[in-house]
PDB file of C-alpha atoms (C1' of nucleotides) in Angstrom:
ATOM      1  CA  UNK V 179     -16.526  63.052  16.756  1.00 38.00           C
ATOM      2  CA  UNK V 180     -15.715  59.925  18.164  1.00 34.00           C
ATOM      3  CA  UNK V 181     -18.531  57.684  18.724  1.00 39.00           C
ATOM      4  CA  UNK V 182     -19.647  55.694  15.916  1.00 45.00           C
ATOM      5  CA  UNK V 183     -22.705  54.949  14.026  1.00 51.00           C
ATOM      6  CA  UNK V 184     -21.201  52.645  11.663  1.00 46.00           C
ATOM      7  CA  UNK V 185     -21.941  49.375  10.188  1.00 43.00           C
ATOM      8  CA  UNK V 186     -17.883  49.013   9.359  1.00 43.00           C
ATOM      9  CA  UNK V 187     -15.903  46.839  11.260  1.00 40.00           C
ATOM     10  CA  UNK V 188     -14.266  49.217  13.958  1.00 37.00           C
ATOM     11  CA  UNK V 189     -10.594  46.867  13.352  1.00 36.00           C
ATOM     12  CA  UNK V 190     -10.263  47.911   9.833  1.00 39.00           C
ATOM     13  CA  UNK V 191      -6.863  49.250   9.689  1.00 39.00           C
ATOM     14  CA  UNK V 192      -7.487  51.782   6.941  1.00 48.00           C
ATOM     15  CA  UNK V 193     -10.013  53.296   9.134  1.00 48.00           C
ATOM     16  CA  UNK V 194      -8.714  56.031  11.296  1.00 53.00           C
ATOM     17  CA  UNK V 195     -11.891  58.181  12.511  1.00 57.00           C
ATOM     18  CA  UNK V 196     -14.161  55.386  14.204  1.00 65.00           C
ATOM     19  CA  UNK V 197     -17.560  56.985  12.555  1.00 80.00           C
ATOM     20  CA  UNK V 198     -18.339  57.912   8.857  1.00 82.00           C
ATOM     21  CA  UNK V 199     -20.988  59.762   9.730  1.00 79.00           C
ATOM     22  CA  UNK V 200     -19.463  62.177  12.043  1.00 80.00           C
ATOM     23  CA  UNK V 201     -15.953  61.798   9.997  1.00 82.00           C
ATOM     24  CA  UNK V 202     -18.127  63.049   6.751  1.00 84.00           C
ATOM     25  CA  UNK V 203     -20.200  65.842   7.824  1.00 80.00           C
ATOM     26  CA  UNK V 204     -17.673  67.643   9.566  1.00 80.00           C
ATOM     27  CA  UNK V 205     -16.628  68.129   6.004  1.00 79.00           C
ATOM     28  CA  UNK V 206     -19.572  68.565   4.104  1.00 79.00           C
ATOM     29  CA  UNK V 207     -21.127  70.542   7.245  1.00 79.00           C
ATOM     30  CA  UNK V 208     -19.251  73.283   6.967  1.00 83.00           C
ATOM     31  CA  UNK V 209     -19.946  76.420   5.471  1.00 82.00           C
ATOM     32  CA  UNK V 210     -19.220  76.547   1.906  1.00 90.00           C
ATOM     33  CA  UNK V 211     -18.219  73.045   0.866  1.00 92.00           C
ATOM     34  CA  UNK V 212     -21.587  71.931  -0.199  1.00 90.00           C
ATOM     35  CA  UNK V 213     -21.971  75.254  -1.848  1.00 90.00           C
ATOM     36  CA  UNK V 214     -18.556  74.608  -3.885  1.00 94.00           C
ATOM     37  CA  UNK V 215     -19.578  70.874  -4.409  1.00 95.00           C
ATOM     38  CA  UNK V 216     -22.729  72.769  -6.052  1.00 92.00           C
ATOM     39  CA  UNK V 217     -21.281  74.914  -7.994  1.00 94.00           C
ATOM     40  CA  UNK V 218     -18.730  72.262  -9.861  1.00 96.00           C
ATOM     41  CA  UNK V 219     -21.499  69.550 -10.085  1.00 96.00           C
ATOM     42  CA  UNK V 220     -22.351  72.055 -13.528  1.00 94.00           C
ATOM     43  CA  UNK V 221     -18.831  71.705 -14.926  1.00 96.00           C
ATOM     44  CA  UNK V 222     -15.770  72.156 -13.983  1.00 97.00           C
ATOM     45  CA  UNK V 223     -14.628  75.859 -12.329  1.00 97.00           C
ATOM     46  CA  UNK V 224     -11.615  77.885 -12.561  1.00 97.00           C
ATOM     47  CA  UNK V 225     -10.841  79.673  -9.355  1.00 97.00           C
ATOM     48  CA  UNK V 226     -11.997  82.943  -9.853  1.00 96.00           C
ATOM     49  CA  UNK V 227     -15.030  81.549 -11.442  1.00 96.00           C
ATOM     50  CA  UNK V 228     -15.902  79.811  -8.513  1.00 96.00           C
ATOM     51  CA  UNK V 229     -15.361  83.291  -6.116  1.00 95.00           C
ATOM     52  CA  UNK V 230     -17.771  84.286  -8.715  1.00 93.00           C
ATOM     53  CA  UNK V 231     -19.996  81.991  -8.865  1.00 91.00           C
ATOM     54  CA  UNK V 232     -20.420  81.483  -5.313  1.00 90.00           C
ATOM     55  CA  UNK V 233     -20.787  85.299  -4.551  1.00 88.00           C
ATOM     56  CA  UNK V 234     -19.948  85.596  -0.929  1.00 86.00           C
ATOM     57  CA  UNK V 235     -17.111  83.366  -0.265  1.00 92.00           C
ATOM     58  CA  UNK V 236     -13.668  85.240   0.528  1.00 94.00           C
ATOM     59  CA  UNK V 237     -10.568  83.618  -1.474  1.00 95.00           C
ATOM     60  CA  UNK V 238      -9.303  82.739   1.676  1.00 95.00           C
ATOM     61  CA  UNK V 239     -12.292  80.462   2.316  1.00 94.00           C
ATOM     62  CA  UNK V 240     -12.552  79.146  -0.930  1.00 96.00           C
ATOM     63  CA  UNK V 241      -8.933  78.253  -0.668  1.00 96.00           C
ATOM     64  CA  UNK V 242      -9.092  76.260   2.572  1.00 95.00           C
ATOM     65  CA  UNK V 243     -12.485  74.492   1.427  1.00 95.00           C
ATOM     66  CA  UNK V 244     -11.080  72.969  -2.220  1.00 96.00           C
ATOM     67  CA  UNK V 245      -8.402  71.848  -0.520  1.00 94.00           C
ATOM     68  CA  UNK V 246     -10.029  70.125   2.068  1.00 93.00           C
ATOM     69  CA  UNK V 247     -12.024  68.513  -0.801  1.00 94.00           C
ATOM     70  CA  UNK V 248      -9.067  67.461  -3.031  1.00 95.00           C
ATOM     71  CA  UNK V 249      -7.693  66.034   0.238  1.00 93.00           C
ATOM     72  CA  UNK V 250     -10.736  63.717   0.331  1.00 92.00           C
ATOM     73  CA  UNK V 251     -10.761  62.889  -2.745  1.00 94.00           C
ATOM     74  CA  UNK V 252     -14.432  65.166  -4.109  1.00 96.00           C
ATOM     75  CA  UNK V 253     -12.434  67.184  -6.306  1.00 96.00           C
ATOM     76  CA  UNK V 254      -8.911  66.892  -8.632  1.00 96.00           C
ATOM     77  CA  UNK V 255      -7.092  70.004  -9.068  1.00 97.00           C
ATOM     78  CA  UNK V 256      -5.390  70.742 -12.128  1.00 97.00           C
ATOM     79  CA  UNK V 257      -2.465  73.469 -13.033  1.00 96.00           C
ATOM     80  CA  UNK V 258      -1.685  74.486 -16.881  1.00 96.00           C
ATOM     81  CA  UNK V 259       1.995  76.180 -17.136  1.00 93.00           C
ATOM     82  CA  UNK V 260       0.467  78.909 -18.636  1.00 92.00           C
ATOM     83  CA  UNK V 261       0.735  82.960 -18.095  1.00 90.00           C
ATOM     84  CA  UNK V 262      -1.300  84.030 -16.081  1.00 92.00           C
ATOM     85  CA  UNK V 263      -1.628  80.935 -14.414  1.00 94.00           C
ATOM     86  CA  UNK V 264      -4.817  78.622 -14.845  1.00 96.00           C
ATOM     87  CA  UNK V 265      -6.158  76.303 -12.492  1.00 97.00           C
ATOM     88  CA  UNK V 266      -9.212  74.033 -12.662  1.00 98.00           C
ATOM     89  CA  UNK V 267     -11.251  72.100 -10.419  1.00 98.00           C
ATOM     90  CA  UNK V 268     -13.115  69.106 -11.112  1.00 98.00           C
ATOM     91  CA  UNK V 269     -15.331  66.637  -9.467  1.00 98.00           C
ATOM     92  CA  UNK V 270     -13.855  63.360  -9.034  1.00 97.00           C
ATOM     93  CA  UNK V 271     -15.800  60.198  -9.337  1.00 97.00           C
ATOM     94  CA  UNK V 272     -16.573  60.237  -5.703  1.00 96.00           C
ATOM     95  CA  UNK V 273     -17.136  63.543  -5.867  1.00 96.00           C
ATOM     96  CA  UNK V 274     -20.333  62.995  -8.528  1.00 97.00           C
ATOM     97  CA  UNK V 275     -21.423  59.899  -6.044  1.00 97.00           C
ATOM     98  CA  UNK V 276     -22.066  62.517  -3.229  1.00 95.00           C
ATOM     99  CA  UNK V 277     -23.890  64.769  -5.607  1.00 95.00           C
ATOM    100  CA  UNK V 278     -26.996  62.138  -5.209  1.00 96.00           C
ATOM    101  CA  UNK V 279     -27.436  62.077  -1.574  1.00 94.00           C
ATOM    102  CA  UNK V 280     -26.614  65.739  -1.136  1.00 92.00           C
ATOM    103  CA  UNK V 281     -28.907  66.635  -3.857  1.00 93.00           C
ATOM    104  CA  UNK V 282     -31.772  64.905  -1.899  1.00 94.00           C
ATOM    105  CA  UNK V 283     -31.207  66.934   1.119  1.00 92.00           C
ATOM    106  CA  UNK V 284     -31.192  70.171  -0.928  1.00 90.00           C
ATOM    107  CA  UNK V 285     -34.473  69.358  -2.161  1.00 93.00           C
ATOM    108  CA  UNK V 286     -35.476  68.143   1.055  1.00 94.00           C
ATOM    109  CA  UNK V 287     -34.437  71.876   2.409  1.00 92.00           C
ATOM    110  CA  UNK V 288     -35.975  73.343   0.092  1.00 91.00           C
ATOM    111  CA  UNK V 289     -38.994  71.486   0.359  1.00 94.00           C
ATOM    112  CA  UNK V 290     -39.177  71.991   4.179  1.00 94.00           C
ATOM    113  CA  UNK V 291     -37.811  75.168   4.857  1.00 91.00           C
ATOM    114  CA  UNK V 292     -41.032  77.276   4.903  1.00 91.00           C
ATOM    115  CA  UNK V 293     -42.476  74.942   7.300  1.00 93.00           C
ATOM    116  CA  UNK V 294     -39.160  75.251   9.687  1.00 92.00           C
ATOM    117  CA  UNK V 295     -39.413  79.040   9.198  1.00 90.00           C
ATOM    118  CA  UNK V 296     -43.346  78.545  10.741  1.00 91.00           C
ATOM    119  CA  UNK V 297     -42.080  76.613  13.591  1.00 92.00           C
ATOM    120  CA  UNK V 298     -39.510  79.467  14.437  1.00 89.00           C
ATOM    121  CA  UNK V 299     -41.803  81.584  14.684  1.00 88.00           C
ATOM    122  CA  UNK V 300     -45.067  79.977  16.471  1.00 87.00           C
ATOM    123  CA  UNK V 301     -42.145  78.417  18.881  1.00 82.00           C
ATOM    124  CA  UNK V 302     -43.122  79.308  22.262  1.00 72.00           C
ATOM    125  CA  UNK V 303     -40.503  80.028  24.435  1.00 61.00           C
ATOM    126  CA  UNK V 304     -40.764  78.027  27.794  1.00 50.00           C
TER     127      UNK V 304
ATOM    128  CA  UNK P  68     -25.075  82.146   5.218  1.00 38.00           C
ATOM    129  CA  UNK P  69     -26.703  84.548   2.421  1.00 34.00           C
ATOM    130  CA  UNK P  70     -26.688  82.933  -1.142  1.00 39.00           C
ATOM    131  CA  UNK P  71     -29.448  81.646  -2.486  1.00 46.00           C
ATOM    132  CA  UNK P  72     -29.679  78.373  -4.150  1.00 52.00           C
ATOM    133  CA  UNK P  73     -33.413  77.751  -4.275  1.00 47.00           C
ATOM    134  CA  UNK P  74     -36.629  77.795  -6.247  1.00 44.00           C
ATOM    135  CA  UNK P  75     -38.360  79.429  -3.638  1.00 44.00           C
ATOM    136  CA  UNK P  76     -39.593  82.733  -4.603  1.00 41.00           C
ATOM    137  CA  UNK P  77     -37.466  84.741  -2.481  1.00 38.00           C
ATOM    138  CA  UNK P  78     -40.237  87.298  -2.005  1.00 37.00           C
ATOM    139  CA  UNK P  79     -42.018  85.119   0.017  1.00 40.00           C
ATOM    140  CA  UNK P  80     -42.452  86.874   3.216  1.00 40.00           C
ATOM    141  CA  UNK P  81     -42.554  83.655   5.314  1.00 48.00           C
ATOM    142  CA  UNK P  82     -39.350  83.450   4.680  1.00 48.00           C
ATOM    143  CA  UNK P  83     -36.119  84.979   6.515  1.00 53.00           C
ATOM    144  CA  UNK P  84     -33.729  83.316   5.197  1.00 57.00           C
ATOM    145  CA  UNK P  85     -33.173  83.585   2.300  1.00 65.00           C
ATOM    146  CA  UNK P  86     -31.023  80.199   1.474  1.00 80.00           C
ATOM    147  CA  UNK P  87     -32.848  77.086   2.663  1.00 82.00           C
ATOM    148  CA  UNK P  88     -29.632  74.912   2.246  1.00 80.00           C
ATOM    149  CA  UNK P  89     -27.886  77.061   4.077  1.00 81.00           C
ATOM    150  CA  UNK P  90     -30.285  77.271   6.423  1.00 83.00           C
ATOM    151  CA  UNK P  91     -30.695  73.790   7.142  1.00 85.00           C
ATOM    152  CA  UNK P  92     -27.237  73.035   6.937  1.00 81.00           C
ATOM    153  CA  UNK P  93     -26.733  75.441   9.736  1.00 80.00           C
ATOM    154  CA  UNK P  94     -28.539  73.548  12.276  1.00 81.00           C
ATOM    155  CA  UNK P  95     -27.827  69.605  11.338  1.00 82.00           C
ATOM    156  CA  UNK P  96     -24.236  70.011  10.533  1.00 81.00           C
ATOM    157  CA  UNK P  97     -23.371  71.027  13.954  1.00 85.00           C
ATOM    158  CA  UNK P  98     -21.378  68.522  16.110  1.00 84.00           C
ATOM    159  CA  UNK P  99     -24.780  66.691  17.180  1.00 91.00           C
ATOM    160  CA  UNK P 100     -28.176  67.231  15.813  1.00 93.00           C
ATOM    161  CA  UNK P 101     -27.802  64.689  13.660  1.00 91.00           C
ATOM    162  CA  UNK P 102     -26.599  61.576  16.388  1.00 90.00           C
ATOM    163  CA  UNK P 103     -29.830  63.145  18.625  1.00 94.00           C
ATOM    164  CA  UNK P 104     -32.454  62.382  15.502  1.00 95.00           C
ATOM    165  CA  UNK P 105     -30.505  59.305  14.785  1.00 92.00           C
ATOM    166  CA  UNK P 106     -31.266  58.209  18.213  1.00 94.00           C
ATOM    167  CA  UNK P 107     -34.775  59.815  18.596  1.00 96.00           C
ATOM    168  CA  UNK P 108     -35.397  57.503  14.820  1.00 96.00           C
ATOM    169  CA  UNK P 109     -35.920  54.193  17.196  1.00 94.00           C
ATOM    170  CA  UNK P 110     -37.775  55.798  19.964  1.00 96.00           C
ATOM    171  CA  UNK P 111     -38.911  58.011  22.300  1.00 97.00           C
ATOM    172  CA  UNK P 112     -36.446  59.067  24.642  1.00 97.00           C
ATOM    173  CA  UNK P 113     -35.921  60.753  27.824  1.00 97.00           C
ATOM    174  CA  UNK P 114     -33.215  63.384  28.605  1.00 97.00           C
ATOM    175  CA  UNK P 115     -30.422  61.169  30.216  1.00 96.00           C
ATOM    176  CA  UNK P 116     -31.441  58.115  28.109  1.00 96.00           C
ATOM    177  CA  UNK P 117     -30.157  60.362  25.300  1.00 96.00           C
ATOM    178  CA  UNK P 118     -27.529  60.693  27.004  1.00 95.00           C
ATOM    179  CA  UNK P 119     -26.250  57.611  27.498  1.00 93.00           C
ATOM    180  CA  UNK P 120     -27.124  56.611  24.044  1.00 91.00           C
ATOM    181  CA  UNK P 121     -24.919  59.074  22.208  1.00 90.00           C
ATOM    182  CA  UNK P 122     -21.978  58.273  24.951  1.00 88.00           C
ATOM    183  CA  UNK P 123     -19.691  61.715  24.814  1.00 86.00           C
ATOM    184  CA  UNK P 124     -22.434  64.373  24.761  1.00 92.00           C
ATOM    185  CA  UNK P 125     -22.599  66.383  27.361  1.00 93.00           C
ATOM    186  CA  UNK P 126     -25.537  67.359  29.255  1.00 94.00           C
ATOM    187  CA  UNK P 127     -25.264  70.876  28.068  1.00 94.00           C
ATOM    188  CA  UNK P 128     -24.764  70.770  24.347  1.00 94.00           C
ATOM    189  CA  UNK P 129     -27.539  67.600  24.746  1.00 96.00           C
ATOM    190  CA  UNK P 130     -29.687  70.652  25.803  1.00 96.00           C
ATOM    191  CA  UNK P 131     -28.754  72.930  23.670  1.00 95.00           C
ATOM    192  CA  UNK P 132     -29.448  70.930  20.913  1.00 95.00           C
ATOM    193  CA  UNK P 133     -32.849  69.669  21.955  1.00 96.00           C
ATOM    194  CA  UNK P 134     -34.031  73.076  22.088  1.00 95.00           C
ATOM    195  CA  UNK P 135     -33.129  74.103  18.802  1.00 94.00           C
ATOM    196  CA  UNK P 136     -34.357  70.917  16.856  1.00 95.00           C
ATOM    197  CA  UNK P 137     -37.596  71.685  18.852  1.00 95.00           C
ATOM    198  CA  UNK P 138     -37.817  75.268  17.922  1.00 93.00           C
ATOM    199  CA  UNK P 139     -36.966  73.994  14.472  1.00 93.00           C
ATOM    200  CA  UNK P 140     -39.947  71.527  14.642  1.00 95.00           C
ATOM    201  CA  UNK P 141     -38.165  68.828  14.225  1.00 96.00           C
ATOM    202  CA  UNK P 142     -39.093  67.221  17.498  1.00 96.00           C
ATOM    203  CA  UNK P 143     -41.462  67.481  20.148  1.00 96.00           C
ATOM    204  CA  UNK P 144     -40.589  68.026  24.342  1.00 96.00           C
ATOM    205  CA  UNK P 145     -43.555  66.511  26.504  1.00 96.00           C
ATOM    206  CA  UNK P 146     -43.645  67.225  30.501  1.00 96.00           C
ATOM    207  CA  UNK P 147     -45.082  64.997  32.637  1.00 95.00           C
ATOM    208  CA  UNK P 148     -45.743  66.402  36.035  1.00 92.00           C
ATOM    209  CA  UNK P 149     -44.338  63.330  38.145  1.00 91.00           C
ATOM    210  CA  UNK P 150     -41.841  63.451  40.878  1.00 88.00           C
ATOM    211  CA  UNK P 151     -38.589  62.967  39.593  1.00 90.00           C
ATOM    212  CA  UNK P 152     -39.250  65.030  36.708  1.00 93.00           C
ATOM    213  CA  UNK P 153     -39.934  62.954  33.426  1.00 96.00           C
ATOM    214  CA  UNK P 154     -39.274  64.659  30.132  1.00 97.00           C
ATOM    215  CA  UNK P 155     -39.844  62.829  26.869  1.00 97.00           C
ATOM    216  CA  UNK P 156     -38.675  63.930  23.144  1.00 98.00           C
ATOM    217  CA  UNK P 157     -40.416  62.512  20.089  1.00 98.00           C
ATOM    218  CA  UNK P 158     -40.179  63.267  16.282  1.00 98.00           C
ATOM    219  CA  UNK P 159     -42.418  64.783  14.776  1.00 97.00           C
ATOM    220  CA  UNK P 160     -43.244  64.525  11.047  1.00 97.00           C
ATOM    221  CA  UNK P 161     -41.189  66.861   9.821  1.00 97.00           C
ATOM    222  CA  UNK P 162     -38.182  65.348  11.900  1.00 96.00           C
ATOM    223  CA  UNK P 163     -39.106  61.979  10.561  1.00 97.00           C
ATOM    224  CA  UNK P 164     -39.761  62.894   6.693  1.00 97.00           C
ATOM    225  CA  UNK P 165     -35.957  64.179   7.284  1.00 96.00           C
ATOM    226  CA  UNK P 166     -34.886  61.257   8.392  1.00 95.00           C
ATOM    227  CA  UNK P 167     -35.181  60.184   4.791  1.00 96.00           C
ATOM    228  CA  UNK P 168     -32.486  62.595   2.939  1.00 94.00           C
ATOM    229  CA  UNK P 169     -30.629  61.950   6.182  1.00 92.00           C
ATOM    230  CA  UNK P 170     -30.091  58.230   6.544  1.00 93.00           C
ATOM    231  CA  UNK P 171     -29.392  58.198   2.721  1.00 94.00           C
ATOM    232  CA  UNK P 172     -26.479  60.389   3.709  1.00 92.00           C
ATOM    233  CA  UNK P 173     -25.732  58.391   6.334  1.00 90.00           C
ATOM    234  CA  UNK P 174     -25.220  55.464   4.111  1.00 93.00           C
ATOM    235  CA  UNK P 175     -23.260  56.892   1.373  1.00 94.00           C
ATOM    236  CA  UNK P 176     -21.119  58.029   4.401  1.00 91.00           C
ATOM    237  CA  UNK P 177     -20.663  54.601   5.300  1.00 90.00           C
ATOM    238  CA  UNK P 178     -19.860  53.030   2.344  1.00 93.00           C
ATOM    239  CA  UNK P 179     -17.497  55.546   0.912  1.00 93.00           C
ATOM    240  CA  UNK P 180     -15.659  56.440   4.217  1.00 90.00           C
ATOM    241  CA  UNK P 181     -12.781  53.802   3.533  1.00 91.00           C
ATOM    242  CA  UNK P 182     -12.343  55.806   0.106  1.00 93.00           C
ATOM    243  CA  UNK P 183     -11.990  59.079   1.634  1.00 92.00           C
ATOM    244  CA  UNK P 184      -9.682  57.972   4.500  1.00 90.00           C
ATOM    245  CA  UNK P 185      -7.300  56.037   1.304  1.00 91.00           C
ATOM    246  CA  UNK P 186      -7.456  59.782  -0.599  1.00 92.00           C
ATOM    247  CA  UNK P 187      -6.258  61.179   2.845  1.00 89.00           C
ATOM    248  CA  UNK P 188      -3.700  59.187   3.154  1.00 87.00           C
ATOM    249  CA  UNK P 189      -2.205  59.240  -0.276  1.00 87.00           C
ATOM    250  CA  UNK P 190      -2.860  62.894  -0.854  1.00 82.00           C
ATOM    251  CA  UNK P 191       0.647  64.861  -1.562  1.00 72.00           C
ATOM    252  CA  UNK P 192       0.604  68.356  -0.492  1.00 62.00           C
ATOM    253  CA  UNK P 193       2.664  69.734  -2.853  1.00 51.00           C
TER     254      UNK P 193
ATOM    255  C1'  DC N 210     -34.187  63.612  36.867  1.00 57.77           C
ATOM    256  C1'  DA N 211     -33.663  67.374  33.820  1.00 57.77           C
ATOM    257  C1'  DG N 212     -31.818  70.945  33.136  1.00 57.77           C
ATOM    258  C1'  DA N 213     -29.620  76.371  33.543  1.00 57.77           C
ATOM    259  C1'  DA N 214     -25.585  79.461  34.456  1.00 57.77           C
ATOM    260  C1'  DT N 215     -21.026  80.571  34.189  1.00 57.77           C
ATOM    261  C1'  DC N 216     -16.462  80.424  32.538  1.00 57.77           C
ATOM    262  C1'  DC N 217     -12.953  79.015  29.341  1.00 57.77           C
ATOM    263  C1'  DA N 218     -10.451  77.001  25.349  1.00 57.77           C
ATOM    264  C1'  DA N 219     -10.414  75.877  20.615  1.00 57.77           C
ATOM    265  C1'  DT N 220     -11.918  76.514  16.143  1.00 57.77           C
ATOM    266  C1'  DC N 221     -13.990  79.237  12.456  1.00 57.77           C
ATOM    267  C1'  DA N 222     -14.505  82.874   9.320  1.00 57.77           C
ATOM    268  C1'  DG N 223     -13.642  87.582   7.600  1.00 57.77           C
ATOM    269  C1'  DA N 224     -10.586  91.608   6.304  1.00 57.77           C
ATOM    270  C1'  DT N 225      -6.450  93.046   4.683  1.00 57.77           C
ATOM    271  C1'  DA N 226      -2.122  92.764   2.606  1.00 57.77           C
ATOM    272  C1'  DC N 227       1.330  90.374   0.046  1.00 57.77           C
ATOM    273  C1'  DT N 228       3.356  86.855  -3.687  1.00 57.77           C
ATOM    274  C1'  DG N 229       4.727  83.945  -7.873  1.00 57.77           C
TER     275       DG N 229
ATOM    276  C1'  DC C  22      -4.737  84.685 -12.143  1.00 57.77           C
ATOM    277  C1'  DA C  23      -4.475  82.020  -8.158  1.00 57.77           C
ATOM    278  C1'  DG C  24      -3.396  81.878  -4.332  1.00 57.77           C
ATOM    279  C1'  DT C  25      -0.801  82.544   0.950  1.00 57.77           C
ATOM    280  C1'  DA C  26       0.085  85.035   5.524  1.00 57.77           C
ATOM    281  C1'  DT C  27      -1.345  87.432   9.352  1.00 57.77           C
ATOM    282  C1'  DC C  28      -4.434  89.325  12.521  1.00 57.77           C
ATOM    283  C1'  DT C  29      -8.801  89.658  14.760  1.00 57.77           C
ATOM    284  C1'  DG C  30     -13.478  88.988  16.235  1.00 57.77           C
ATOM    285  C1'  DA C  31     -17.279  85.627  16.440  1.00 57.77           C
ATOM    286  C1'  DT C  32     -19.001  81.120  17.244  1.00 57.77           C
ATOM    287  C1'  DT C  33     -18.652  76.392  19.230  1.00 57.77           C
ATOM    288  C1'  DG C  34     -18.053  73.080  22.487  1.00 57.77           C
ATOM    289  C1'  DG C  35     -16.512  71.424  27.048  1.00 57.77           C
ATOM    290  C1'  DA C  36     -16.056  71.460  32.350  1.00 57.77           C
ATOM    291  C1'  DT C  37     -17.943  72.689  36.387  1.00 57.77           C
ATOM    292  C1'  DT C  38     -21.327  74.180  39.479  1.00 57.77           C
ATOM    293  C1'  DC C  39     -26.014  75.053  40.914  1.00 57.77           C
ATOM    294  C1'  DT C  40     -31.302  74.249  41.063  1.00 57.77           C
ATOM    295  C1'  DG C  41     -36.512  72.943  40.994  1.00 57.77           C
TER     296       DG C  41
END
DNA sequence: CAGAATCCAATCAGATACTG
DNA sequence: CAGTATCTGATTGGATTCTG
């Protein structure tokens, strides 16, 4: 990821990875944080409820992926000093602002997925 | 790749996969599907004109993921039996109708980059 | 020119076990 | 409950070489 397709001026000094694009969807692209990003756009998750939730996503996963997306800002991440413990996970502002272009490419997916299906299988190899 | 979040009847026997997100997701969040339709969005291109316009690819992921957004049906691979060899790849409507969702993702990329790369940097682990 | 084949390194993702 | 640590196998991506 280091070319850029970028309308940002390449000298900005906050700006360490030269394209948004790439910088973005090596985030979002991976497996589960769109799912996650899904799940909390309904309210906001404890993290068992999200394991739940989600269905298939090991804790270990789960783990690496909210923190990836506190790091970026998507999501805040609150403890209570409670027994047992209780942690909850929240969309941030930013967060909600991706919900609107990711939401168009779900239904975009969803819309177009039985024709990508066709194409996989009336591809003819060579 | 196994959850479903669609309205798609999952019956449907078109259908493999039974996640279109996921699905999708699978094949444009890779490292370059996306800068190959962002390149293919001006023009018609040939093989090494892609890849000079996406810079760091190399010839063999290039091809790799040419094939794949074919198969998909996202673009189309046209021979023309000249000597040197001329190939040319074109989207087709599905690729462009994606180009929709996509470039809307692209933008919100661009414009909220600076805030991700400021949560980065002022995250405390711990 | 437009690839395919081969090999290799890095990263990803799951299973399992352990902790505060 | 909400994680972390460790190990391991699978997948990705790059470099290099070869070909019609």
């Amino acid at each position: 990821m280091t070319k850029a397709i970028s309308s940002v001026a390449e000298s900005d000094i906050e700006i360490t990875e030269p394209c948004p694009i790439r910088d973005v969807l090596d985030r979002i692209g991976d497996q589960w944080s769109l799912l996650v990003l899904e799940a909390l756009s309904a309210r906001t998750c404890r993290f068992n409820e999200l394991t739940r939730e989600i269905g298939d996503i090991s804790r270990q996963m789960l783990s690496r992926t909210l923190k990836r997306l506190e790091q970026d800002g998507f999501i805040t991440r609150t403890v209570y000093a409670e027994v047992p413990p209780r942690v909850e996970y929240e969309l941030t502002d930013l967060g909600r602002s991706f919900l609107v272009p990711m939401q168009a490419l779900v239904r975009w997916a969803d819309a177009n997925h039985l024709a990508i299906c066709r194409a996989r299988k009336t591809f003819a190899p060579r």
